[in-house]
PDB file of C-alpha atoms and ligand atoms in Angstrom:
ATOM      1  CA  MET A  22       3.568  16.307  -6.628  1.00  0.00           C
ATOM      2  CA  LEU A  23       3.748  16.905  -2.863  1.00  0.00           C
ATOM      3  CA  LYS A  24       0.855  19.360  -3.089  1.00  0.00           C
ATOM      4  CA  LYS A  25      -1.250  16.803  -4.970  1.00  0.00           C
ATOM      5  CA  LEU A  26      -0.334  14.054  -2.515  1.00  0.00           C
ATOM      6  CA  ASN A  27      -1.208  16.237   0.479  1.00  0.00           C
ATOM      7  CA  LYS A  28      -4.597  16.883  -1.101  1.00  0.00           C
ATOM      8  CA  VAL A  29      -5.153  13.125  -1.360  1.00  0.00           C
ATOM      9  CA  VAL A  30      -4.111  12.776   2.302  1.00  0.00           C
ATOM     10  CA  ARG A  31      -6.690  15.420   3.319  1.00  0.00           C
ATOM     11  CA  GLU A  32      -9.475  13.974   1.190  1.00  0.00           C
ATOM     12  CA  THR A  33      -8.937  10.353   2.214  1.00  0.00           C
ATOM     13  CA  ASN A  34      -8.612  11.286   5.881  1.00  0.00           C
ATOM     14  CA  ASN A  35     -11.794  13.379   5.607  1.00  0.00           C
ATOM     15  CA  PHE A  36     -13.671  10.464   4.100  1.00  0.00           C
ATOM     16  CA  LEU A  37     -12.485   8.110   6.845  1.00  0.00           C
ATOM     17  CA  SER A  38     -13.081  10.623   9.679  1.00  0.00           C
ATOM     18  CA  ARG A  39     -16.643  11.190   8.518  1.00  0.00           C
ATOM     19  CA  TYR A  40     -17.161   7.453   8.162  1.00  0.00           C
ATOM     20  CA  LEU A  41     -15.892   6.756  11.678  1.00  0.00           C
ATOM     21  CA  TYR A  42     -17.845   9.679  13.146  1.00  0.00           C
ATOM     22  CA  VAL A  43     -21.187   8.020  12.390  1.00  0.00           C
ATOM     23  CA  GLN A  44     -20.068   4.597  13.621  1.00  0.00           C
ATOM     24  CA  LYS A  45     -21.056   3.425  17.084  1.00  0.00           C
ATOM     25  CA  GLN A  46     -18.332   4.943  19.292  1.00  0.00           C
ATOM     26  CA  THR A  47     -16.954   1.700  20.779  1.00  0.00           C
ATOM     27  CA  ASP A  48     -13.757   1.417  22.815  1.00  0.00           C
ATOM     28  CA  LEU A  49     -11.898   0.270  19.699  1.00  0.00           C
ATOM     29  CA  ILE A  50     -12.581   3.443  17.723  1.00  0.00           C
ATOM     30  CA  LEU A  51      -9.703   5.312  19.402  1.00  0.00           C
ATOM     31  CA  PRO A  52      -6.958   2.733  18.643  1.00  0.00           C
ATOM     32  CA  MET A  53      -8.403   2.302  15.131  1.00  0.00           C
ATOM     33  CA  LYS A  54      -8.141   6.062  14.547  1.00  0.00           C
ATOM     34  CA  TYR A  55      -4.636   6.015  16.038  1.00  0.00           C
ATOM     35  CA  GLY A  56      -3.605   3.458  13.419  1.00  0.00           C
ATOM     36  CA  LEU A  57      -5.198   5.506  10.646  1.00  0.00           C
ATOM     37  CA  PHE A  58      -4.246   9.117  11.477  1.00  0.00           C
ATOM     38  CA  PRO A  59      -2.194  11.211  11.409  1.00  0.00           C
ATOM     39  CA  GLY A  60       0.660  10.224   9.159  1.00  0.00           C
ATOM     40  CA  GLY A  61       0.595   7.946   6.193  1.00  0.00           C
ATOM     41  CA  LYS A  62       1.429   9.153   2.711  1.00  0.00           C
ATOM     42  CA  LYS A  63      -1.764   7.725   1.194  1.00  0.00           C
ATOM     43  CA  ILE A  64       0.232   6.668  -1.853  1.00  0.00           C
ATOM     44  CA  ARG A  65      -2.191   3.779  -2.542  1.00  0.00           C
ATOM     45  CA  SER A  66      -5.124   6.220  -2.632  1.00  0.00           C
ATOM     46  CA  LYS A  67      -3.132   8.475  -4.962  1.00  0.00           C
ATOM     47  CA  ILE A  68      -2.622   5.553  -7.343  1.00  0.00           C
ATOM     48  CA  ILE A  69      -6.360   4.731  -7.322  1.00  0.00           C
ATOM     49  CA  LEU A  70      -7.101   8.348  -8.284  1.00  0.00           C
ATOM     50  CA  ASP A  71      -4.278   8.434 -10.877  1.00  0.00           C
ATOM     51  CA  VAL A  72      -5.599   5.314 -12.643  1.00  0.00           C
ATOM     52  CA  GLY A  73      -9.150   6.638 -12.225  1.00  0.00           C
ATOM     53  CA  LYS A  74      -8.044   9.715 -14.185  1.00  0.00           C
ATOM     54  CA  ILE A  75      -6.770   7.565 -17.065  1.00  0.00           C
ATOM     55  CA  PHE A  76     -10.150   5.804 -17.259  1.00  0.00           C
ATOM     56  CA  ASN A  77     -12.323   8.887 -16.601  1.00  0.00           C
ATOM     57  CA  ILE A  78     -13.729   7.811 -13.233  1.00  0.00           C
ATOM     58  CA  LYS A  79     -14.739  10.689 -10.947  1.00  0.00           C
ATOM     59  CA  LYS A  80     -12.909  11.097  -7.653  1.00  0.00           C
ATOM     60  CA  GLU A  81     -16.169  11.069  -5.634  1.00  0.00           C
ATOM     61  CA  ILE A  82     -16.873   7.544  -6.861  1.00  0.00           C
ATOM     62  CA  LEU A  83     -13.376   6.397  -5.934  1.00  0.00           C
ATOM     63  CA  MET A  84     -13.199   7.799  -2.371  1.00  0.00           C
ATOM     64  CA  PRO A  85     -14.760   4.717  -0.678  1.00  0.00           C
ATOM     65  CA  LEU A  86     -12.172   2.581  -2.473  1.00  0.00           C
ATOM     66  CA  CYS A  87      -9.374   4.807  -1.154  1.00  0.00           C
ATOM     67  CA  GLY A  88     -10.842   4.589   2.355  1.00  0.00           C
ATOM     68  CA  ALA A  89     -11.139   0.798   2.207  1.00  0.00           C
ATOM     69  CA  VAL A  90      -7.589   0.328   0.911  1.00  0.00           C
ATOM     70  CA  GLU A  91      -6.149   2.636   3.587  1.00  0.00           C
ATOM     71  CA  CYS A  92      -8.015   0.644   6.284  1.00  0.00           C
ATOM     72  CA  ILE A  93      -6.434  -2.600   5.064  1.00  0.00           C
ATOM     73  CA  HIS A  94      -3.038  -0.932   4.770  1.00  0.00           C
ATOM     74  CA  ALA A  95      -3.287   0.559   8.300  1.00  0.00           C
ATOM     75  CA  TYR A  96      -4.348  -2.853   9.602  1.00  0.00           C
ATOM     76  CA  SER A  97      -1.298  -4.486   8.010  1.00  0.00           C
ATOM     77  CA  LEU A  98       1.008  -1.890   9.598  1.00  0.00           C
ATOM     78  CA  ILE A  99      -0.518  -2.311  13.083  1.00  0.00           C
ATOM     79  CA  HIS A 100      -0.052  -6.082  12.884  1.00  0.00           C
ATOM     80  CA  ASP A 101       3.361  -5.778  11.231  1.00  0.00           C
ATOM     81  CA  ASP A 102       4.638  -3.845  14.260  1.00  0.00           C
ATOM     82  CA  LEU A 103       3.512  -6.466  16.794  1.00  0.00           C
ATOM     83  CA  PRO A 104       6.226  -8.328  18.752  1.00  0.00           C
ATOM     84  CA  CYS A 105       5.300 -11.621  17.030  1.00  0.00           C
ATOM     85  CA  MET A 106       5.823  -9.965  13.611  1.00  0.00           C
ATOM     86  CA  ASP A 107       8.480  -7.305  12.983  1.00  0.00           C
ATOM     87  CA  ASP A 108       8.408  -5.957  16.545  1.00  0.00           C
ATOM     88  CA  ASP A 109       8.573  -2.191  16.063  1.00  0.00           C
ATOM     89  CA  ASP A 110       8.023   0.500  18.698  1.00  0.00           C
ATOM     90  CA  LEU A 111       7.764   3.365  16.261  1.00  0.00           C
ATOM     91  CA  ARG A 112       5.493   3.958  13.267  1.00  0.00           C
ATOM     92  CA  ARG A 113       4.720   7.152  11.380  1.00  0.00           C
ATOM     93  CA  GLY A 114       6.878   9.087  13.833  1.00  0.00           C
ATOM     94  CA  LYS A 115       4.920   8.002  16.915  1.00  0.00           C
ATOM     95  CA  LEU A 116       4.567   4.943  19.163  1.00  0.00           C
ATOM     96  CA  SER A 117       3.221   1.930  17.293  1.00  0.00           C
ATOM     97  CA  THR A 118      -0.368   0.999  18.160  1.00  0.00           C
ATOM     98  CA  HIS A 119       0.501  -1.905  20.491  1.00  0.00           C
ATOM     99  CA  LYS A 120       3.026   0.258  22.361  1.00  0.00           C
ATOM    100  CA  LYS A 121       0.341   2.871  22.915  1.00  0.00           C
ATOM    101  CA  PHE A 122      -2.668   0.640  23.669  1.00  0.00           C
ATOM    102  CA  GLY A 123      -1.285  -2.835  24.397  1.00  0.00           C
ATOM    103  CA  GLU A 124      -1.008  -5.914  22.204  1.00  0.00           C
ATOM    104  CA  ALA A 125      -4.521  -7.312  22.532  1.00  0.00           C
ATOM    105  CA  THR A 126      -6.077  -3.948  21.669  1.00  0.00           C
ATOM    106  CA  ALA A 127      -3.754  -3.540  18.681  1.00  0.00           C
ATOM    107  CA  VAL A 128      -4.733  -6.975  17.336  1.00  0.00           C
ATOM    108  CA  LEU A 129      -8.433  -6.169  17.697  1.00  0.00           C
ATOM    109  CA  ALA A 130      -8.125  -2.637  16.277  1.00  0.00           C
ATOM    110  CA  GLY A 131      -6.315  -4.152  13.273  1.00  0.00           C
ATOM    111  CA  ASN A 132      -9.007  -6.784  12.787  1.00  0.00           C
ATOM    112  CA  SER A 133     -11.687  -4.107  13.046  1.00  0.00           C
ATOM    113  CA  LEU A 134      -9.987  -2.028  10.349  1.00  0.00           C
ATOM    114  CA  LEU A 135      -9.963  -5.041   8.044  1.00  0.00           C
ATOM    115  CA  THR A 136     -13.676  -5.659   8.465  1.00  0.00           C
ATOM    116  CA  LEU A 137     -14.355  -1.919   8.168  1.00  0.00           C
ATOM    117  CA  ALA A 138     -12.837  -2.020   4.676  1.00  0.00           C
ATOM    118  CA  PHE A 139     -15.464  -4.537   3.564  1.00  0.00           C
ATOM    119  CA  GLU A 140     -18.206  -2.600   5.310  1.00  0.00           C
ATOM    120  CA  ILE A 141     -17.214   0.522   3.344  1.00  0.00           C
ATOM    121  CA  LEU A 142     -17.190  -1.362   0.035  1.00  0.00           C
ATOM    122  CA  SER A 143     -20.564  -2.986   0.685  1.00  0.00           C
ATOM    123  CA  LYS A 144     -22.345   0.303   1.527  1.00  0.00           C
ATOM    124  CA  LYS A 145     -25.209   1.485  -0.687  1.00  0.00           C
ATOM    125  CA  ASN A 146     -23.627   4.911  -1.096  1.00  0.00           C
ATOM    126  CA  PHE A 147     -20.589   3.359  -2.770  1.00  0.00           C
ATOM    127  CA  ASN A 148     -22.381   4.144  -5.948  1.00  0.00           C
ATOM    128  CA  ILE A 149     -21.358   1.476  -8.440  1.00  0.00           C
ATOM    129  CA  LYS A 150     -23.005  -1.611  -9.928  1.00  0.00           C
ATOM    130  CA  ASN A 151     -23.509  -4.528  -7.494  1.00  0.00           C
ATOM    131  CA  LYS A 152     -21.687  -6.861  -9.882  1.00  0.00           C
ATOM    132  CA  THR A 153     -18.629  -4.590  -9.793  1.00  0.00           C
ATOM    133  CA  LYS A 154     -18.822  -4.349  -5.984  1.00  0.00           C
ATOM    134  CA  THR A 155     -18.663  -8.126  -5.772  1.00  0.00           C
ATOM    135  CA  GLU A 156     -15.686  -8.170  -8.173  1.00  0.00           C
ATOM    136  CA  LEU A 157     -13.890  -5.549  -6.077  1.00  0.00           C
ATOM    137  CA  MET A 158     -14.537  -7.337  -2.793  1.00  0.00           C
ATOM    138  CA  ASN A 159     -13.375 -10.620  -4.284  1.00  0.00           C
ATOM    139  CA  LEU A 160     -10.192  -9.025  -5.603  1.00  0.00           C
ATOM    140  CA  ILE A 161      -9.327  -7.103  -2.435  1.00  0.00           C
ATOM    141  CA  SER A 162      -9.828 -10.315  -0.393  1.00  0.00           C
ATOM    142  CA  LYS A 163      -7.438 -12.193  -2.670  1.00  0.00           C
ATOM    143  CA  CYS A 164      -4.875  -9.387  -2.478  1.00  0.00           C
ATOM    144  CA  SER A 165      -4.997  -9.247   1.332  1.00  0.00           C
ATOM    145  CA  GLY A 166      -5.068 -12.905   2.347  1.00  0.00           C
ATOM    146  CA  HIS A 167      -2.768 -15.907   2.007  1.00  0.00           C
ATOM    147  CA  GLU A 168      -2.182 -15.269  -1.709  1.00  0.00           C
ATOM    148  CA  GLY A 169      -1.351 -11.641  -0.970  1.00  0.00           C
ATOM    149  CA  ILE A 170      -0.284  -9.492   1.980  1.00  0.00           C
ATOM    150  CA  ALA A 171      -0.635 -12.157   4.694  1.00  0.00           C
ATOM    151  CA  GLY A 172       1.109 -14.799   2.558  1.00  0.00           C
ATOM    152  CA  GLY A 173       3.909 -12.365   1.705  1.00  0.00           C
ATOM    153  CA  GLN A 174       4.354 -11.493   5.363  1.00  0.00           C
ATOM    154  CA  PHE A 175       4.529 -15.208   6.206  1.00  0.00           C
ATOM    155  CA  SER A 176       7.389 -15.693   3.725  1.00  0.00           C
ATOM    156  CA  ASP A 177       9.107 -12.513   4.907  1.00  0.00           C
ATOM    157  CA  LEU A 178       9.236 -13.869   8.473  1.00  0.00           C
ATOM    158  CA  ASN A 179      10.237 -17.349   7.325  1.00  0.00           C
ATOM    159  CA  PHE A 180      13.062 -16.119   5.115  1.00  0.00           C
ATOM    160  CA  GLU A 181      14.922 -14.383   7.985  1.00  0.00           C
ATOM    161  CA  ARG A 182      18.596 -15.447   8.239  1.00  0.00           C
ATOM    162  CA  LYS A 183      18.316 -17.770   5.235  1.00  0.00           C
ATOM    163  CA  LYS A 184      19.890 -17.538   1.792  1.00  0.00           C
ATOM    164  CA  ILE A 185      16.933 -16.943  -0.493  1.00  0.00           C
ATOM    165  CA  PRO A 186      17.168 -16.727  -4.316  1.00  0.00           C
ATOM    166  CA  LEU A 187      16.078 -13.630  -6.231  1.00  0.00           C
ATOM    167  CA  SER A 188      12.932 -15.320  -7.618  1.00  0.00           C
ATOM    168  CA  LYS A 189      11.687 -16.115  -4.092  1.00  0.00           C
ATOM    169  CA  ILE A 190      12.480 -12.638  -2.740  1.00  0.00           C
ATOM    170  CA  THR A 191      10.646 -11.098  -5.687  1.00  0.00           C
ATOM    171  CA  GLU A 192       7.649 -13.380  -5.158  1.00  0.00           C
ATOM    172  CA  MET A 193       7.535 -12.567  -1.430  1.00  0.00           C
ATOM    173  CA  GLN A 194       7.747  -8.787  -1.945  1.00  0.00           C
ATOM    174  CA  ILE A 195       5.198  -8.835  -4.739  1.00  0.00           C
ATOM    175  CA  LYS A 196       2.743 -10.597  -2.411  1.00  0.00           C
ATOM    176  CA  LYS A 197       3.535  -8.515   0.660  1.00  0.00           C
ATOM    177  CA  THR A 198       3.424  -5.122  -1.025  1.00  0.00           C
ATOM    178  CA  GLY A 199       2.651  -5.539  -4.729  1.00  0.00           C
ATOM    179  CA  LYS A 200      -0.766  -7.148  -4.454  1.00  0.00           C
ATOM    180  CA  LEU A 201      -2.451  -4.186  -2.765  1.00  0.00           C
ATOM    181  CA  PHE A 202      -0.892  -1.833  -5.326  1.00  0.00           C
ATOM    182  CA  SER A 203      -2.205  -4.059  -8.117  1.00  0.00           C
ATOM    183  CA  PHE A 204      -5.676  -3.834  -6.559  1.00  0.00           C
ATOM    184  CA  CYS A 205      -5.352  -0.016  -6.633  1.00  0.00           C
ATOM    185  CA  CYS A 206      -4.502  -0.185 -10.341  1.00  0.00           C
ATOM    186  CA  ILE A 207      -7.237  -2.647 -11.329  1.00  0.00           C
ATOM    187  CA  ALA A 208     -10.145  -1.321  -9.236  1.00  0.00           C
ATOM    188  CA  PRO A 209     -10.858   1.854 -11.274  1.00  0.00           C
ATOM    189  CA  ILE A 210     -10.691  -0.237 -14.476  1.00  0.00           C
ATOM    190  CA  LEU A 211     -13.308  -2.655 -13.143  1.00  0.00           C
ATOM    191  CA  ILE A 212     -15.535   0.328 -12.334  1.00  0.00           C
ATOM    192  CA  ALA A 213     -14.981   1.705 -15.847  1.00  0.00           C
ATOM    193  CA  GLN A 214     -15.651  -1.808 -17.199  1.00  0.00           C
ATOM    194  CA  LYS A 215     -12.629  -1.526 -19.484  1.00  0.00           C
ATOM    195  CA  TYR A 216     -11.804  -5.192 -18.925  1.00  0.00           C
ATOM    196  CA  LYS A 217      -9.246  -5.458 -21.721  1.00  0.00           C
ATOM    197  CA  PHE A 218      -6.854  -3.278 -19.668  1.00  0.00           C
ATOM    198  CA  VAL A 219      -7.094  -5.338 -16.466  1.00  0.00           C
ATOM    199  CA  LYS A 220      -4.155  -7.685 -17.107  1.00  0.00           C
ATOM    200  CA  LYS A 221      -1.822  -4.887 -18.183  1.00  0.00           C
ATOM    201  CA  PHE A 222      -2.601  -2.775 -15.115  1.00  0.00           C
ATOM    202  CA  GLU A 223      -2.456  -5.773 -12.803  1.00  0.00           C
ATOM    203  CA  ILE A 224       1.170  -6.221 -13.834  1.00  0.00           C
ATOM    204  CA  ILE A 225       1.892  -2.494 -13.699  1.00  0.00           C
ATOM    205  CA  GLY A 226       0.461  -2.477 -10.141  1.00  0.00           C
ATOM    206  CA  LEU A 227       2.535  -5.464  -9.030  1.00  0.00           C
ATOM    207  CA  GLU A 228       5.644  -3.791 -10.427  1.00  0.00           C
ATOM    208  CA  ILE A 229       4.869  -0.436  -8.795  1.00  0.00           C
ATOM    209  CA  GLY A 230       4.414  -2.266  -5.476  1.00  0.00           C
ATOM    210  CA  PHE A 231       7.686  -4.115  -5.919  1.00  0.00           C
ATOM    211  CA  LEU A 232       9.417  -0.825  -6.761  1.00  0.00           C
ATOM    212  CA  PHE A 233       7.842   0.717  -3.637  1.00  0.00           C
ATOM    213  CA  GLN A 234       9.153  -2.141  -1.483  1.00  0.00           C
ATOM    214  CA  ILE A 235      12.664  -1.898  -2.959  1.00  0.00           C
ATOM    215  CA  VAL A 236      12.711   1.814  -2.097  1.00  0.00           C
ATOM    216  CA  ASP A 237      11.408   0.971   1.397  1.00  0.00           C
ATOM    217  CA  ASP A 238      14.348  -1.406   1.859  1.00  0.00           C
ATOM    218  CA  LEU A 239      16.769   1.251   0.586  1.00  0.00           C
ATOM    219  CA  ILE A 240      15.339   3.746   3.102  1.00  0.00           C
ATOM    220  CA  ASP A 241      15.898   1.173   5.854  1.00  0.00           C
ATOM    221  CA  PHE A 242      19.445   0.563   4.616  1.00  0.00           C
ATOM    222  CA  ARG A 243      20.378   4.279   4.436  1.00  0.00           C
ATOM    223  CA  GLY A 244      19.058   4.507   7.962  1.00  0.00           C
ATOM    224  CA  ILE A 245      17.804   8.057   8.514  1.00  0.00           C
ATOM    225  CA  SER A 246      15.233   7.124  11.118  1.00  0.00           C
ATOM    226  CA  LYS A 247      14.069  10.727  11.717  1.00  0.00           C
ATOM    227  CA  ASN A 248      12.928  11.015   8.095  1.00  0.00           C
ATOM    228  CA  ALA A 249      11.493   7.506   7.915  1.00  0.00           C
ATOM    229  CA  GLY A 250       9.340   7.909  11.049  1.00  0.00           C
ATOM    230  CA  LYS A 251      10.283   4.372  12.087  1.00  0.00           C
ATOM    231  CA  LYS A 252      13.380   2.510  13.213  1.00  0.00           C
ATOM    232  CA  THR A 253      15.841   1.934  10.361  1.00  0.00           C
ATOM    233  CA  LYS A 254      18.761  -0.441   9.684  1.00  0.00           C
ATOM    234  CA  LYS A 255      16.517  -3.204  11.000  1.00  0.00           C
ATOM    235  CA  ASP A 256      16.605  -5.474   7.945  1.00  0.00           C
ATOM    236  CA  TYR A 257      20.335  -6.134   8.323  1.00  0.00           C
ATOM    237  CA  LYS A 258      20.062  -6.776  12.075  1.00  0.00           C
ATOM    238  CA  LYS A 259      17.167  -9.180  11.561  1.00  0.00           C
ATOM    239  CA  GLY A 260      18.771 -10.915   8.577  1.00  0.00           C
ATOM    240  CA  LYS A 261      15.845 -10.042   6.286  1.00  0.00           C
ATOM    241  CA  ALA A 262      15.888 -11.392   2.754  1.00  0.00           C
ATOM    242  CA  THR A 263      15.846  -8.269   0.585  1.00  0.00           C
ATOM    243  CA  LEU A 264      17.238  -7.309  -2.774  1.00  0.00           C
ATOM    244  CA  ILE A 265      19.980  -5.403  -0.937  1.00  0.00           C
ATOM    245  CA  SER A 266      21.015  -8.473   1.082  1.00  0.00           C
ATOM    246  CA  LEU A 267      21.305 -10.433  -2.163  1.00  0.00           C
ATOM    247  CA  LEU A 268      22.584  -7.930  -4.749  1.00  0.00           C
ATOM    248  CA  GLY A 269      24.217  -5.267  -2.588  1.00  0.00           C
ATOM    249  CA  TYR A 270      23.314  -1.561  -2.381  1.00  0.00           C
ATOM    250  CA  LYS A 271      24.661  -0.340  -5.739  1.00  0.00           C
ATOM    251  CA  ASN A 272      23.139  -3.153  -7.777  1.00  0.00           C
ATOM    252  CA  THR A 273      19.808  -2.654  -6.013  1.00  0.00           C
ATOM    253  CA  ILE A 274      19.823   0.996  -7.109  1.00  0.00           C
ATOM    254  CA  LYS A 275      20.483  -0.163 -10.696  1.00  0.00           C
ATOM    255  CA  TYR A 276      17.658  -2.716 -10.422  1.00  0.00           C
ATOM    256  CA  GLU A 277      15.320  -0.013  -9.087  1.00  0.00           C
ATOM    257  CA  GLU A 278      16.170   2.375 -11.962  1.00  0.00           C
ATOM    258  CA  LYS A 279      15.593  -0.365 -14.553  1.00  0.00           C
ATOM    259  CA  LEU A 280      12.272  -1.365 -12.997  1.00  0.00           C
ATOM    260  CA  LYS A 281      11.076   2.253 -12.937  1.00  0.00           C
ATOM    261  CA  LYS A 282      11.924   2.684 -16.630  1.00  0.00           C
ATOM    262  CA  LYS A 283      10.153  -0.586 -17.466  1.00  0.00           C
ATOM    263  CA  ILE A 284       6.957   0.576 -15.731  1.00  0.00           C
ATOM    264  CA  LEU A 285       7.059   4.028 -17.340  1.00  0.00           C
ATOM    265  CA  TYR A 286       7.524   2.426 -20.763  1.00  0.00           C
ATOM    266  CA  LYS A 287       4.325   0.424 -20.255  1.00  0.00           C
ATOM    267  CA  LEU A 288       2.450   3.715 -19.808  1.00  0.00           C
ATOM    268  CA  LYS A 289       3.730   5.249 -23.027  1.00  0.00           C
ATOM    269  CA  ASN A 290       0.462   4.821 -24.939  1.00  0.00           C
ATOM    270  CA  PHE A 291      -1.688   6.535 -22.322  1.00  0.00           C
ATOM    271  CA  GLY A 292      -0.723  10.130 -23.147  1.00  0.00           C
ATOM    272  CA  LYS A 293      -1.170  13.090 -20.824  1.00  0.00           C
ATOM    273  CA  LYS A 294      -3.900  11.381 -18.833  1.00  0.00           C
ATOM    274  CA  ALA A 295      -1.235   9.143 -17.292  1.00  0.00           C
ATOM    275  CA  ASP A 296       0.956  12.096 -16.210  1.00  0.00           C
ATOM    276  CA  ASP A 297      -0.272  11.929 -12.592  1.00  0.00           C
ATOM    277  CA  LEU A 298       0.565   8.228 -12.405  1.00  0.00           C
ATOM    278  CA  ARG A 299       4.003   8.884 -13.938  1.00  0.00           C
ATOM    279  CA  GLU A 300       4.570  11.613 -11.341  1.00  0.00           C
ATOM    280  CA  THR A 301       3.604   9.211  -8.536  1.00  0.00           C
ATOM    281  CA  ILE A 302       6.020   6.560  -9.835  1.00  0.00           C
ATOM    282  CA  ASN A 303       8.846   9.120  -9.908  1.00  0.00           C
ATOM    283  CA  PHE A 304       7.904  10.232  -6.394  1.00  0.00           C
ATOM    284  CA  ILE A 305       8.041   6.632  -5.134  1.00  0.00           C
ATOM    285  CA  VAL A 306      11.689   6.388  -6.182  1.00  0.00           C
ATOM    286  CA  LYS A 307      12.714   9.799  -4.830  1.00  0.00           C
ATOM    287  CA  ARG A 308      10.965   9.557  -1.463  1.00  0.00           C
ATOM    288  CA  ASN A 309      12.914   9.371   1.789  1.00  0.00           C
ATOM    289  CA  LYS A 310      10.045   8.198   4.007  1.00  0.00           C
TER     290      LYS A 310
HETATM  291  C1  GRG B  22      -3.623  -9.479   5.834  1.00  0.00           C
HETATM  292  C2  GRG B  22      -3.580  -6.971   5.573  1.00  0.00           C
HETATM  293  C3  GRG B  22      -3.045  -8.188   6.245  1.00  0.00           C
HETATM  294  C4  GRG B  22      -2.039  -8.059   7.181  1.00  0.00           C
HETATM  295  C5  GRG B  22      -1.458  -9.107   8.051  1.00  0.00           C
HETATM  296  C6  GRG B  22       1.295  -7.976   9.202  1.00  0.00           C
HETATM  297  C7  GRG B  22       0.916  -8.405   7.838  1.00  0.00           C
HETATM  298  C8  GRG B  22      -0.068  -9.497   7.670  1.00  0.00           C
HETATM  299  C9  GRG B  22       1.447  -7.840   6.737  1.00  0.00           C
HETATM  300  C10 GRG B  22       2.438  -6.750   6.749  1.00  0.00           C
HETATM  301  C11 GRG B  22       2.743  -6.341   5.372  1.00  0.00           C
HETATM  302  C12 GRG B  22       3.597  -5.121   5.300  1.00  0.00           C
HETATM  303  C13 GRG B  22       3.813  -4.286   6.498  1.00  0.00           C
HETATM  304  C14 GRG B  22       4.141  -4.782   4.161  1.00  0.00           C
HETATM  305  C15 GRG B  22       5.029  -3.599   4.012  1.00  0.00           C
HETATM  306  C16 GRG B  22       4.450  -2.663   3.044  1.00  0.00           C
HETATM  307  C17 GRG B  22       5.055  -1.310   3.201  1.00  0.00           C
HETATM  308  C18 GRG B  22       6.234  -0.953   2.370  1.00  0.00           C
HETATM  309  C19 GRG B  22       4.549  -0.460   4.088  1.00  0.00           C
HETATM  310  C20 GRG B  22       4.882   0.952   4.227  1.00  0.00           C
HETATM  311  O1  GRG B  22       3.931   1.655   3.455  1.00  0.00           O
HETATM  312  P1  GRG B  22       3.871   3.234   3.363  1.00  0.00           P
HETATM  313  O2  GRG B  22       5.256   3.777   3.268  1.00  0.00           O
HETATM  314  O3  GRG B  22       3.291   3.616   4.782  1.00  0.00           O
HETATM  315  O4  GRG B  22       2.919   3.613   2.291  1.00  0.00           O
HETATM  316  P2  GRG B  22       2.558   4.967   5.223  1.00  0.00           P
HETATM  317  O5  GRG B  22       2.938   5.119   6.675  1.00  0.00           O
HETATM  318  O6  GRG B  22       3.042   6.102   4.370  1.00  0.00           O
HETATM  319  O7  GRG B  22       1.098   4.716   5.052  1.00  0.00           O
END
């Protein structure tokens, strides 16, 4: 799995490097690149390619999608680290973007990465039908904005030091992390025009994202900062509403195991073509960064 994931890292980074190389070399290019490379597991890109494999979509067609999703993801991390958000000095084993370039630059580099995602998706050489492009841009907007990542982040900040019920924590984490994963699962299906599978994979994506976030919280709880490439044990100090704060460590592990099994069961009818996606789901649970 690690070999396959590293290949996705190389290919996605190559796509983005080439894309940025032909852009006008403004003063924001450097902090944008800093937020994008190096580091980053590119797990969202891997999922796009895994689902693409199930629906027979060639990798070359999917690369702009991977690039666009990684731009939005990198943007969310840059802004997440800002003092007015989660206030982190370290990301991907190096100084966070605002620590390196200053807050104003980090805000603008983040904004530029968001708009770059839409630029990539609207390009002529993203070789899919215009109708599908519009569907993808509509969906990625919904997943990133107030109904998705931004809305989830808002709740995450608002829930600090409050007693929050499981349903609300789940809803917040599904927005903050699950929505972009669900986009990764739906996008190749929209390209393949296999609309009857959209709902099923939307839910699978939300659940994979939720699983990913639970593991992220467990990594923070276990607190091996050197592996994680960022400060750990922060959730407890900040009074974050997580599954661990509500259910405790052991029950969270049980919850995680159950959720993983539930997702894998939903893939049972997809045969060998879903093996890569199964492998990615298992990797998500085993990862330590
Ligand atoms: C509207 C896109 C957007 C952002 C503004 C700041 C913010 C609102 C949202 C932050 C959301 C956030 C940071 C969610 C956490 C998701 C998560 C678990 C990130 C870590 O992902 P990895 O482990 O990171 O895939 P790497 O470094 O491997 O790429």
